Short mmCIF file of C-alpha atoms in Angstrom, two decimals:
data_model
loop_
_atom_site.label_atom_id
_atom_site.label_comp_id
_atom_site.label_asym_id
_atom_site.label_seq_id
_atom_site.Cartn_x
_atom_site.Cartn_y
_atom_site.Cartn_z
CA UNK A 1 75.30 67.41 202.77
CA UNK A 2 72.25 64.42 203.15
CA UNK A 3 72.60 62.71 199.36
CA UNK A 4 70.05 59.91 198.14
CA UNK A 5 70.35 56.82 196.25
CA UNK A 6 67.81 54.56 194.57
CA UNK A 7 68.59 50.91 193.77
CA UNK A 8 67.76 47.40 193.46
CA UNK A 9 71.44 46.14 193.68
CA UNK A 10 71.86 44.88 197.12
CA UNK A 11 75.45 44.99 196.77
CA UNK A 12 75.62 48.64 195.82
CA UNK A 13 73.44 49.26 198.86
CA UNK A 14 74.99 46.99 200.81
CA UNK A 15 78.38 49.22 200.71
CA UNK A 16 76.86 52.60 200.79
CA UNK A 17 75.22 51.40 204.46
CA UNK A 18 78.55 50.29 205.17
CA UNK A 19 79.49 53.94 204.40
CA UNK A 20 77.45 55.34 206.61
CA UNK A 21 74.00 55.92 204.73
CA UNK A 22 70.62 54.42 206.31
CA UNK A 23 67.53 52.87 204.42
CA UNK A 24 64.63 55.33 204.21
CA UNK A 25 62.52 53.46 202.20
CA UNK A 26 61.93 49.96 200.34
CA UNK A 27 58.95 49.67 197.62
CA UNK A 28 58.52 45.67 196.29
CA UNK A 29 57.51 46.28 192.68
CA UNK A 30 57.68 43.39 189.98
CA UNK A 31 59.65 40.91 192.18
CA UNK A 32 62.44 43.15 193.22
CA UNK A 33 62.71 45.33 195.99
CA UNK A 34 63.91 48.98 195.43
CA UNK A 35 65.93 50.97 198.52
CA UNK A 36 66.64 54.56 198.63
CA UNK A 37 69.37 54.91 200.48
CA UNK A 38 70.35 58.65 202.03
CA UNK A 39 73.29 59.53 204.30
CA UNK A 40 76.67 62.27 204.09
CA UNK A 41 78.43 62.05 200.98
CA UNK A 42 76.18 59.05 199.57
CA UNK A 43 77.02 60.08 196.09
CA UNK A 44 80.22 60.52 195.98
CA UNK A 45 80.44 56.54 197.77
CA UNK A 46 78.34 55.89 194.88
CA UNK A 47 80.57 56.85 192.38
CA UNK A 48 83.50 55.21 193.81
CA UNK A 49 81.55 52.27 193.87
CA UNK A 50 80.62 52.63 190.07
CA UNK A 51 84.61 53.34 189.59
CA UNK A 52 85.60 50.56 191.38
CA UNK A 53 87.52 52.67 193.86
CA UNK A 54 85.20 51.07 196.86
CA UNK A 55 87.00 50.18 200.02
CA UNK A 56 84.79 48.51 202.84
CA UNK A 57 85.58 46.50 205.94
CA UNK A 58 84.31 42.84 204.59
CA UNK A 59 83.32 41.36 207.76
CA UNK A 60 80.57 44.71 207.83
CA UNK A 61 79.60 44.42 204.22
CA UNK A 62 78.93 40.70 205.35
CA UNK A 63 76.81 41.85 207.89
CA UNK A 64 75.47 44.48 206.06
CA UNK A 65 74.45 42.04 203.21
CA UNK A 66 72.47 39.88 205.48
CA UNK A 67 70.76 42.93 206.79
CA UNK A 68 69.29 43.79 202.87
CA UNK A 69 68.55 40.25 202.46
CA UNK A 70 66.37 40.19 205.56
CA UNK A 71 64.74 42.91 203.89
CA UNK A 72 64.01 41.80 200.14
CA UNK A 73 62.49 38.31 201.71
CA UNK A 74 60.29 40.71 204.39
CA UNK A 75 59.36 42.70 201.23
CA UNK A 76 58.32 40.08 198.74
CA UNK A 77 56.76 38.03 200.91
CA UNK A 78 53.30 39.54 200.84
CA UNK A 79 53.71 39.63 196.83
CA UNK A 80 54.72 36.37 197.04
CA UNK A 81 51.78 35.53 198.69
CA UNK A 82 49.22 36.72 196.49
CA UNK A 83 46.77 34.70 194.69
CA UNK A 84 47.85 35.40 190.67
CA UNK A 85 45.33 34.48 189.17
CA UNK A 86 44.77 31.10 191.20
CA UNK A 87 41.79 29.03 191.87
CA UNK A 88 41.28 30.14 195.19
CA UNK A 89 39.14 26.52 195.70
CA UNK A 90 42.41 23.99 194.00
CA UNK A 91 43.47 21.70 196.90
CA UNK A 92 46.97 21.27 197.88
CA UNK A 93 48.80 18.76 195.27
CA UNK A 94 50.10 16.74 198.81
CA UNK A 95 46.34 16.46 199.57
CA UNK A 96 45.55 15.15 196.31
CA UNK A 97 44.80 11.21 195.95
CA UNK A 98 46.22 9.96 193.24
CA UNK A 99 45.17 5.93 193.86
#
């Protein structure tokens, strides 16, 4: 039975990939990046993770992590990006003399 998960904990995620579930989506929003994760079973891994009951081979959470990561940063990159409000004309403070 295909199960789905939404989250922004990249741990949580982290071990339900490790379980076997895949990424179907990732929405930035706010400075966080939320996954829904799907895959066999992905809810009851979910609640053994809540339970503390989770057992995962470290060396592929590891992996796994770095994975997510790579993700967030891809994410947020284009919010972090944007112009909030800037003065789109304001030099760079480096290019600034200050003599």
């Amino acid at each position: 039975m295909m199960n789905a998960i939404e989250t922004t904990d990249i741990y949580r995620g982290a071990y339900l990939l490790c379980c076997g579930g895949r990424v179907t989506e990732a929405h930035a929003a706010r400075g966080q990046v939320r996954f829904v994760i799907e895959g066999e079973s992905c809810i009851e891994h979910d609640t053994r993770y809540r339970l503390g009951h989770a057992l995962v081979n470290p060396v592929q959470l590891r992996e796994t992590l770095n994975l997510l990561r790579d993700l967030v940063f891809k994410k947020l990159r284009p919010e972090m990006e944007k112009p909030h409000g800037q003065n789109p004309h304001r030099r760079d403070r480096a290019a600034q003399n200050f003599g």
